[in-house]
Coordinates of C-alpha atoms and ligand atoms in Angstrom, one line a residue:
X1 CA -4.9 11.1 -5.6
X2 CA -3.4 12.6 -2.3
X3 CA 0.3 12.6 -2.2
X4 CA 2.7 14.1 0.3
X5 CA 5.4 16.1 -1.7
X6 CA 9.0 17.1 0.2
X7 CA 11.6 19.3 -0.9
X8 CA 15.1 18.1 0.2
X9 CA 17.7 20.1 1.8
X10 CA 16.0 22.3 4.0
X11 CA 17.3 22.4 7.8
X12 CA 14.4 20.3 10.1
X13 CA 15.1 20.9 13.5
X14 CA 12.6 21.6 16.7
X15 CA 10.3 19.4 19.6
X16 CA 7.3 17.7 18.3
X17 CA 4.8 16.2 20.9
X18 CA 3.8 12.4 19.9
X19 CA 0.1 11.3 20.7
X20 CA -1.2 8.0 22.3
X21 CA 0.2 5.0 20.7
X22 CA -1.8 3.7 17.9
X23 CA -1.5 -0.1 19.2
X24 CA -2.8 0.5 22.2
X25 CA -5.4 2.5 22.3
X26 CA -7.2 0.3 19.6
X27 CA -7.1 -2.7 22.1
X28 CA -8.0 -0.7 24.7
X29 CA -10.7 0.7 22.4
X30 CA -12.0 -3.1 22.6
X31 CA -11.5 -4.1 26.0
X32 CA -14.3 -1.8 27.3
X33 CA -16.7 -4.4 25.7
X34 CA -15.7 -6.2 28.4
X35 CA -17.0 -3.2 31.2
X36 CA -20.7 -2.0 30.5
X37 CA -21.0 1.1 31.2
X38 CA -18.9 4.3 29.8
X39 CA -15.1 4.0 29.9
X40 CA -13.8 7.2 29.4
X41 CA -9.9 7.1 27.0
X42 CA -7.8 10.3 26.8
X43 CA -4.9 10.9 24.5
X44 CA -6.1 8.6 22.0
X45 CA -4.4 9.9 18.4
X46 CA -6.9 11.4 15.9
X47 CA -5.9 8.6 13.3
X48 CA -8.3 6.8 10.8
X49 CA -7.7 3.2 12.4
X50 CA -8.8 4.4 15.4
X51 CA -12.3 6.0 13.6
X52 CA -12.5 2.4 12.2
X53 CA -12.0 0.8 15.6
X54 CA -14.7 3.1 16.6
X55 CA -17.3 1.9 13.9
X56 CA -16.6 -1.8 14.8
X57 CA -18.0 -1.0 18.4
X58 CA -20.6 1.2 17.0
X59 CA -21.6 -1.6 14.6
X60 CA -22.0 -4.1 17.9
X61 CA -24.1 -1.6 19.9
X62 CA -21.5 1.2 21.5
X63 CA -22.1 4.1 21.5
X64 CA -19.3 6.8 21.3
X65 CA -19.5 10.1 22.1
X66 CA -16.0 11.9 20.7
X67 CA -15.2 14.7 23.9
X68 CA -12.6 16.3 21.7
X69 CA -9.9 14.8 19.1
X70 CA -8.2 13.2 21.8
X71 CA -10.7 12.2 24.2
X72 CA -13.6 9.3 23.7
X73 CA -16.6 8.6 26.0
X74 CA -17.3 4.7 24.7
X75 CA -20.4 3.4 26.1
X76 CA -21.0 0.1 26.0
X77 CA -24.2 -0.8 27.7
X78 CA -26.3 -1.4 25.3
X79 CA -23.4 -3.5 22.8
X80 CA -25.3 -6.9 22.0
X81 CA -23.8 -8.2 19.2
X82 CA -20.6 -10.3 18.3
X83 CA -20.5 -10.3 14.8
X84 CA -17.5 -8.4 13.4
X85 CA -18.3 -8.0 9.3
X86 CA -15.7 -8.5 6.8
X87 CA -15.6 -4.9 5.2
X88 CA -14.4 -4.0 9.0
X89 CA -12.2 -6.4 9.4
X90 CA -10.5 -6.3 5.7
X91 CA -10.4 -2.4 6.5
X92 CA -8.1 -3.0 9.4
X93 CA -6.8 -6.4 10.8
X94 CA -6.4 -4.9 14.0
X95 CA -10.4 -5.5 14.9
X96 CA -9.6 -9.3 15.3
X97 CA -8.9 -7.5 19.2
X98 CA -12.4 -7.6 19.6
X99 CA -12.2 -11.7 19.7
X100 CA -11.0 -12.0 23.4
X101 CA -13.8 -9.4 24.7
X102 CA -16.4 -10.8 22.8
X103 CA -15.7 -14.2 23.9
X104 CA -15.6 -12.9 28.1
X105 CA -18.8 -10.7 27.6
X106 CA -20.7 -12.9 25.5
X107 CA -19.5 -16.7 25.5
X108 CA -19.4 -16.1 21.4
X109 CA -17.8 -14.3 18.8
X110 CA -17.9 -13.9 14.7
X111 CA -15.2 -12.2 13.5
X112 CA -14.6 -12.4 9.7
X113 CA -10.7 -13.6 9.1
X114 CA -8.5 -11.6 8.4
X115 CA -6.7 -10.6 5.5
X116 CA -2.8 -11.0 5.4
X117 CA -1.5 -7.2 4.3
X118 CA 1.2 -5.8 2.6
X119 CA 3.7 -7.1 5.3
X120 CA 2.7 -10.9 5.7
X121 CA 0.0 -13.2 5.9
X122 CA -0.9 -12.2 9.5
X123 CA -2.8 -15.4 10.5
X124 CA -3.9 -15.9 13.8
X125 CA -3.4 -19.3 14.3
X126 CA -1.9 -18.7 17.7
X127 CA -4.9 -16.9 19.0
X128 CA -6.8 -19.8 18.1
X129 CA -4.7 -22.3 19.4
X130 CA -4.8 -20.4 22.7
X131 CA -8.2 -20.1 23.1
X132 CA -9.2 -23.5 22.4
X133 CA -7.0 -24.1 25.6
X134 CA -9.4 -22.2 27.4
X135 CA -12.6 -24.3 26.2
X136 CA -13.3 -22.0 23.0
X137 CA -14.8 -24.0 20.1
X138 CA -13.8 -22.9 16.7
X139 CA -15.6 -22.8 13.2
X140 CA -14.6 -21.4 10.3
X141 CA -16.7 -21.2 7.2
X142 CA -17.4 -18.5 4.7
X143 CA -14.5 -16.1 5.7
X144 CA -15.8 -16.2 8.8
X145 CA -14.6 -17.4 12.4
X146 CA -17.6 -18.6 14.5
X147 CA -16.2 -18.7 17.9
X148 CA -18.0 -19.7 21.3
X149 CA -17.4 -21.1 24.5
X150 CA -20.5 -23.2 25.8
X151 CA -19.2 -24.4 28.8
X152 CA -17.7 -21.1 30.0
X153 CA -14.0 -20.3 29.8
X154 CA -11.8 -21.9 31.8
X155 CA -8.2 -20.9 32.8
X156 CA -5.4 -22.7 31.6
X157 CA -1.4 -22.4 30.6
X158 CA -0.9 -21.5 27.0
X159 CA 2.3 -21.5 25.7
X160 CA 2.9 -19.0 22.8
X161 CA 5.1 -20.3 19.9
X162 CA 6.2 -17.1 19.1
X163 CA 5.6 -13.6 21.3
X164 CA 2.7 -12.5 19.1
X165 CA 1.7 -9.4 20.5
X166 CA -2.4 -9.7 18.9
X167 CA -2.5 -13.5 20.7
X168 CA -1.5 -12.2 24.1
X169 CA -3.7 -9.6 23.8
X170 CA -6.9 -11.5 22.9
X171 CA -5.5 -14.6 25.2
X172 CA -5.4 -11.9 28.5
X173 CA -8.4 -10.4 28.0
X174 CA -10.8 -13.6 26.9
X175 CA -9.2 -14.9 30.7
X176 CA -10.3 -11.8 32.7
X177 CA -13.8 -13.7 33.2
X178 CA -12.5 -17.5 32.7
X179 CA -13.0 -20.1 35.7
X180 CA -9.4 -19.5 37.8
X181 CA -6.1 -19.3 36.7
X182 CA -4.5 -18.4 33.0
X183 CA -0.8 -18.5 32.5
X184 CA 0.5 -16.8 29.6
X185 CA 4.1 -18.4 28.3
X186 CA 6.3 -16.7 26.2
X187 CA 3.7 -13.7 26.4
X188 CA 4.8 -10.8 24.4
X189 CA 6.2 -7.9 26.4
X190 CA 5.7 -4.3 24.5
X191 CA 4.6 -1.5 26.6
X192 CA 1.0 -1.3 24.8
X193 CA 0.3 -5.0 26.5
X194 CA 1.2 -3.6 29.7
X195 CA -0.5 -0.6 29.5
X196 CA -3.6 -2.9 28.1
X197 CA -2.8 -4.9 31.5
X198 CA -2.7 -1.5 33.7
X199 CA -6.5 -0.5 32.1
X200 CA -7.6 -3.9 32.4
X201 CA -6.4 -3.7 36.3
X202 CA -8.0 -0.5 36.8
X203 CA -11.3 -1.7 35.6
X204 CA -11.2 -4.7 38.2
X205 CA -9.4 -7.4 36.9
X206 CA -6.4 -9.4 38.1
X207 CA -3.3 -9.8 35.9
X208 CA 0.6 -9.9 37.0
X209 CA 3.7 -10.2 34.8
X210 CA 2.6 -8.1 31.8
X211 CA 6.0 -6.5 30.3
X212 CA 7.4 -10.2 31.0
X213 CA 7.1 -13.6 29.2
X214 CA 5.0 -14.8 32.2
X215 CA 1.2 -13.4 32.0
X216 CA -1.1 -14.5 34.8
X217 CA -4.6 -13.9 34.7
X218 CA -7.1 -14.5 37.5
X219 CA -10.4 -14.7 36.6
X220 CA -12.8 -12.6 38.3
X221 CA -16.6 -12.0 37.9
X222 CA -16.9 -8.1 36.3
X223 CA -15.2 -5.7 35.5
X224 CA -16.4 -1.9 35.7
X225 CA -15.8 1.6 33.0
X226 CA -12.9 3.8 34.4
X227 CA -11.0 6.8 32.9
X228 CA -7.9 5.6 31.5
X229 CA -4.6 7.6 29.5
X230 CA -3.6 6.0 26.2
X231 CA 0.6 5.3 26.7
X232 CA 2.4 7.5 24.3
X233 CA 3.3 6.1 21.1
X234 CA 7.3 5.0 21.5
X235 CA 6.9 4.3 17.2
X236 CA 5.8 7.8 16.0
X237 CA 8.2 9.4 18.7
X238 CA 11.0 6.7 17.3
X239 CA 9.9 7.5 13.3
X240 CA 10.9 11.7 14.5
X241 CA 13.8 10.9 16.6
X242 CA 14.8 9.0 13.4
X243 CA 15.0 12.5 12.0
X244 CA 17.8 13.7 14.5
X245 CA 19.9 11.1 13.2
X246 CA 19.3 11.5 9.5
X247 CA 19.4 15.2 9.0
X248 CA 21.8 15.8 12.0
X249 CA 20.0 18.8 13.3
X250 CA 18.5 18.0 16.9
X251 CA 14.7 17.0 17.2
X252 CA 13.2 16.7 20.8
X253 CA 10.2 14.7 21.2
X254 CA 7.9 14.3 24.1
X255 CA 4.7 12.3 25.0
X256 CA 6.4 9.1 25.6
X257 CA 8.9 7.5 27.5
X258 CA 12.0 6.9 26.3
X259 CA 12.4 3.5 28.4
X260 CA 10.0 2.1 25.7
X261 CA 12.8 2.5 22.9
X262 CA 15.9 1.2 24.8
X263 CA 17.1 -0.3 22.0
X264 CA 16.4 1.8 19.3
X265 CA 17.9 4.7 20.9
X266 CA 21.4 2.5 21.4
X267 CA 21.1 1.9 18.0
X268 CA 21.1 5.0 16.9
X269 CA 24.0 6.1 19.4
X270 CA 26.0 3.1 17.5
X271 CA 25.3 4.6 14.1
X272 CA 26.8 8.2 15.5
X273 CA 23.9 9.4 16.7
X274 CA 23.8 11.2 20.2
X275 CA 21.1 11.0 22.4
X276 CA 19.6 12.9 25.4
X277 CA 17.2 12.3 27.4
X278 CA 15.1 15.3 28.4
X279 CA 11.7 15.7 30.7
X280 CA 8.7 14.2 29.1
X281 CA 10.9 12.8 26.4
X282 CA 14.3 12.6 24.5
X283 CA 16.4 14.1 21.7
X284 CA 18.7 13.1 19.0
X285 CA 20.7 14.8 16.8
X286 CA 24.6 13.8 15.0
X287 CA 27.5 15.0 14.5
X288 CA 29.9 12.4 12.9
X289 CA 28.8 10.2 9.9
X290 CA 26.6 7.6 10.0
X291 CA 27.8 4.4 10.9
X292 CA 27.1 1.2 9.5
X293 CA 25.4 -0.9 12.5
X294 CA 23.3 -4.3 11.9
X295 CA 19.9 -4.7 13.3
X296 CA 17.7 -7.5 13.6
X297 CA 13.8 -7.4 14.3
X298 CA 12.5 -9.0 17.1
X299 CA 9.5 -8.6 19.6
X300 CA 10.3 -6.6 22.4
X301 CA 12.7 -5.2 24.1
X302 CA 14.1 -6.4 20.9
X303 CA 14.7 -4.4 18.0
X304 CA 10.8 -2.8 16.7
X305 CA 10.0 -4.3 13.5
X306 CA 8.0 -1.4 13.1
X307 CA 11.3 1.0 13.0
X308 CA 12.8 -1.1 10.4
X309 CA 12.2 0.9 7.5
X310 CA 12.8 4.4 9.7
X311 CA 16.2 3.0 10.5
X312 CA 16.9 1.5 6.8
X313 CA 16.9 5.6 5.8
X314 CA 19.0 5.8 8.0
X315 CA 22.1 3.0 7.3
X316 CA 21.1 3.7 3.4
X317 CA 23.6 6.6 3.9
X318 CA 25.8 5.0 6.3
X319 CA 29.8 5.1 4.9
X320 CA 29.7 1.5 5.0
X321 CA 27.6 -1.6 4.7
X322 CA 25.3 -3.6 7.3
X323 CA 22.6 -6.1 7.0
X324 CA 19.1 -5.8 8.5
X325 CA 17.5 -9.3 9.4
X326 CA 13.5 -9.2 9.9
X327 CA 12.7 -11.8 11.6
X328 CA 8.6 -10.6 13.0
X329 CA 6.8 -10.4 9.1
X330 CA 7.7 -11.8 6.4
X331 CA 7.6 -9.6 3.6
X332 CA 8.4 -6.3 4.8
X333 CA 11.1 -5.2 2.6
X334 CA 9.0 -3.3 0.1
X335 CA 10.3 -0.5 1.8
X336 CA 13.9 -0.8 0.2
X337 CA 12.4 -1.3 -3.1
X338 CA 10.7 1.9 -3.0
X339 CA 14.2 3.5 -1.5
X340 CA 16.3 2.2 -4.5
X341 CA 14.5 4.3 -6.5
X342 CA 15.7 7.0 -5.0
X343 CA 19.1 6.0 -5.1
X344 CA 19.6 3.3 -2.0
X345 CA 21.4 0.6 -2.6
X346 CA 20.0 -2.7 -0.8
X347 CA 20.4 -6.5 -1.7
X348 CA 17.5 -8.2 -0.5
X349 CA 18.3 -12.1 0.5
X350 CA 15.3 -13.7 2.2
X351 CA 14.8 -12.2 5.7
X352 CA 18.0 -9.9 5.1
X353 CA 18.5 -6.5 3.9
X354 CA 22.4 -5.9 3.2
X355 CA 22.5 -2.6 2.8
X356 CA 25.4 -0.2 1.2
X357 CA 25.6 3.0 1.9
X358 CA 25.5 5.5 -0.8
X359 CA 26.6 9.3 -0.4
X360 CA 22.7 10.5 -0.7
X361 CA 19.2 10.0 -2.3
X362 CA 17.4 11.6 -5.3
X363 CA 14.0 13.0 -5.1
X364 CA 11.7 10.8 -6.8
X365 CA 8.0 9.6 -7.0
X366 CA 7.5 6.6 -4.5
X367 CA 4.4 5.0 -3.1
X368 CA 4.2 4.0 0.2
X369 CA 4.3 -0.3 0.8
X370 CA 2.8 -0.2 4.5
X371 CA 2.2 2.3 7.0
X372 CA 5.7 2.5 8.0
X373 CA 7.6 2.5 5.0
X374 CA 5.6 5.6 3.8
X375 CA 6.5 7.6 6.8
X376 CA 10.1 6.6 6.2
X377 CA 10.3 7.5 2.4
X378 CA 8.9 10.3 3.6
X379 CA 11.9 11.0 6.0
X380 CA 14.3 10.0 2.8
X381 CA 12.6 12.9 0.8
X382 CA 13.2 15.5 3.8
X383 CA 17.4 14.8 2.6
X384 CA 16.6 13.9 -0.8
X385 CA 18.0 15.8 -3.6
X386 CA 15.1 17.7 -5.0
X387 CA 11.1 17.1 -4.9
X388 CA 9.5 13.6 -3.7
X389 CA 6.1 12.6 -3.7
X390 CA 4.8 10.0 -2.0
X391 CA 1.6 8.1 -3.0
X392 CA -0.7 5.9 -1.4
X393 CA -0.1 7.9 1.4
X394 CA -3.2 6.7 3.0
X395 CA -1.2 4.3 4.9
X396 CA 0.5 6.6 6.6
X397 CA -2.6 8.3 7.8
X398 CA -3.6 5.3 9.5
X399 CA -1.2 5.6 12.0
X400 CA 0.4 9.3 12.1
X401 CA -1.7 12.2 13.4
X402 CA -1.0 15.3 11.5
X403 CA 2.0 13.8 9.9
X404 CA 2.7 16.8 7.7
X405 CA 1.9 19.6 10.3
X406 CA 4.7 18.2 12.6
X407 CA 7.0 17.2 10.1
X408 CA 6.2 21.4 8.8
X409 CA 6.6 22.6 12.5
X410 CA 10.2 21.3 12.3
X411 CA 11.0 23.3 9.1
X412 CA 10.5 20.5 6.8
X413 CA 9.2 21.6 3.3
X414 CA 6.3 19.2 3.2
X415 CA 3.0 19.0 1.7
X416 CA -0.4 17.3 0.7
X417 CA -1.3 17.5 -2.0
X418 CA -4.0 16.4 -4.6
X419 CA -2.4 15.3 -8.0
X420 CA -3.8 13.6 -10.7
X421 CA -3.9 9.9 -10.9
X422 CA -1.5 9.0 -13.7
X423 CA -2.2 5.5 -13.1
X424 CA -5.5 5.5 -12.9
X425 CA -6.7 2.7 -15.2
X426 CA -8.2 4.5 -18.4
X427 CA -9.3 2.3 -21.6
X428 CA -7.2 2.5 -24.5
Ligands
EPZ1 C1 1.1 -5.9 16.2 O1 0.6 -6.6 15.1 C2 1.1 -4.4 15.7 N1 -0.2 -4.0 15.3 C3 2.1 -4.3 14.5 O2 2.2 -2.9 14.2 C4 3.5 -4.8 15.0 O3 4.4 -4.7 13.9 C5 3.4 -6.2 15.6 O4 2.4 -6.2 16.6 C6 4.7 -6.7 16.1 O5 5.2 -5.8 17.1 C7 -1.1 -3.6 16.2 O6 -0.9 -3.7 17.4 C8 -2.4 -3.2 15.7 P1 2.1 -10.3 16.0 P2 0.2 -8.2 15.4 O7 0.9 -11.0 16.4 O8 -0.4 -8.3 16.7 C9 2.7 -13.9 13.1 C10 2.2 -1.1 12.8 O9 2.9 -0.7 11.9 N2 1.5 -14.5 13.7 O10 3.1 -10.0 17.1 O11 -0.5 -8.7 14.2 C11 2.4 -12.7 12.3 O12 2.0 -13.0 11.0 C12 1.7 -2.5 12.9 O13 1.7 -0.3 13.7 C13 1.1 -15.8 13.3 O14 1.8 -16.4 12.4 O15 1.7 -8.8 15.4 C14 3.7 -11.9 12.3 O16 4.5 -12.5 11.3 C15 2.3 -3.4 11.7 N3 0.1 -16.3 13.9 C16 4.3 -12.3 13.6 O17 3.6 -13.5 14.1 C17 -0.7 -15.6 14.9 O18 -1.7 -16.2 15.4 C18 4.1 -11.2 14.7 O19 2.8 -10.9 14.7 C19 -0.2 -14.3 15.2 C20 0.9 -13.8 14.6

């Protein structure tokens, strides 16, 4: 099986470059369903969710032509299906964003439901719920969600019971076509729904207020291909900024913009942490110990769920104790498990983490619970006391281009590697 193995104590210090952000450029990826023709999408990372993405169009008719690693010609003339299988679907949640295009292009959609992951159920009861508002009919039977709208969509005000990022995402672009008006209440604001909301502009339609809780979508008749530039990805250039602040040594990162981690980067300046922002980017780096600072998860400009386990390295070594509430998923403390066995010491109380901070970590074997708490065991190895391997480490390939390669080009001593599978399941 492929593992990463790190060797502690070595000094990791440099500028990495972070690609497109990951979740946006797979609803992007879907919203040229909605555009015949071929939409051309530039920094888009070389990950494997984005190469499942890219069979889910390809299984509805698109054609893809892949310019370079980082470039996609996506053609979607000739897409006339709306059936999304299962096997794509349980392979990556994230093709449920193919719901809201389907439904504007075709009136209809079958998209098998989804899973709930390592992190949580993940329903998507609130996309539902808010495209029934519009006139969308709903069946579900065999796994399956048989969607349509026989009358047309028609624009409406749905109000979100929580600031799910997927439902405002399938709710703005199933209203790009719908009979006038859609308000979107309580709309989730992260930068990859308004840079969803910039593409979707570009190509012709009419939305205001994306970044705020108040999404308005006027519905217009088309909607043409255009060129667009995949936001950079504030999570991947958050996960190496991380680094700053654990080792101490600076790390510069660039591709993104630093607005899109306000919080994050306060947070690490309360844990001791300084922080400069430089063109294209920002860096970190410390110079006093870690301080314990509490964080709670919420959607944005909230603290990122999806830097919880990053920053849970970090207050592991803090000279103190702090408590980290999650309040997006509901099970996505597997993370601190994993990090106890290298020596962390967290209480885990429902949605709270209390963590007390220990004088360092031991290098260990640890598998990797989601995509984000394999990169961030990953970062505990890099100050680990000897060798850690990380396994199951094709989460972290589902959202990280060239993980190791960055993580090498900052002096980390880091590998892939192919090891056998001690746990493979061998009769007796
Ligand atoms: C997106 O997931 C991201 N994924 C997640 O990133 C991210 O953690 C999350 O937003 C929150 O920022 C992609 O964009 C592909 P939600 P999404 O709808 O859209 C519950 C990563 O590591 N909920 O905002 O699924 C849901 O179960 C991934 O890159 C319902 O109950 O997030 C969760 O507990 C992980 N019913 C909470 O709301 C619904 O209908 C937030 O979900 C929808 C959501």
């Amino acid at each position: 099986m492929d593992v990463i193995q790190v060797e502690g104590g070595h000094r990791v210090t440099g500028e990495v470059r972070v690609e497109g952000a990951k979740n946006s450029a797979l609803k992007l990826m879907a919203a040229t369903i909605m555009a015949p023709g071929v939409t051309t999408l530039t920094n888009v990372p070389n990950i494997a969710d984005v190469h499942v993405m890219g069979k889910v169009l390809k299984n509805i008719g698109a054609r893809i032509e892949v310019v370079n690693e980082h470039e996609l010609r996506i053609d979607t003339s000739s897409v006339d299906s709306w059936e999304t299988p299962y096997h794509l679907v349980a392979q990556m949640r994230a093709s449920t964003a193919v719901l809201g295009p389907l439904l504007s292009r075709f009136g209809r959609a079958v998209v098998a439901m989804p899973g709930g992951c390592n992190i949580g159920a993940r329903k998507i009861d609130m996309h539902i719920l808010g495209l029934e508002a519009l006139g969308v009919e709903f069946e579900v039977e065999h796994g399956n969600i048989y969607a349509s709208a026989p009358h047309g969509l028609v624009g409406d005000t749905v109000t979100l019971s929580f600031a799910s990022v997927g439902a405002t995402e399938n709710l703005m672009m199933a209203s790009v076509f719908a009979k006038g008006v859609t308000t979107i209440d309580n709309a989730a604001r992260e930068p990859e729904i308004v840079d969803l909301a910039n593409m979707l502009n570009e190509m012709g339609a009419k939305i205001s207020g994306a970044g705020s809780p108040v999404i308005e979508i006027e519905g217009v008749s088309e909607l043409r291909p255009v060129e667009h530039r995949v936001v950079g990805d504030r999570i991947e250039a958050g996960t190496f900024l991380a680094i700053g602040a654990l080792t101490g040594d600076p790390v510069t990162v660039l591709g993104f913009d630093p607005a899109h981690l306000g919080l994050v980067l306060r947070k690490f300046e309360q844990m001791g942490a300084s922080v400069e922002r430089v063109s294209g980017g920002c860096r970190v780096w410390r110079e006093r110990p870690l301080v314990p600072t509490d964080i709670q998860t919420l959607p944005f400009p909230g603290f990122p769920t999806d830097m919880q386990a990053q920053v849970m390295c970090l207050l592991a070594l803090a000279k103190g104790s702090c408590v980290i509430t999650e309040n997006v998923f509901e099970n996505r403390f597997m993370f601190a498990s994993e990090l106890s066995r290298m020596g962390a010491d967290i209480t885990i109380e429902g949605h709270h983490a209390i963590v007390h901070g220990v004088d360092g970590f031991s290098g260990t074997q640890v598998r990797s619970p989601d995509l984000r708490g394999g990169a961030a065991l990953v970062l505990a190895g890099l100050v680990a006391d000897g060798l850690t391997t990380v396994s199951d480490i094709h989460h972290i390939d589902r959202g990280y281009e060239g993980f190791v390669e960055k993580l090498s080009s900052l002096g980390a001593c880091v590998e892939r590697a192919s090891v056998p599978d001690e746990g493979a399941d061998e009769p007796l």
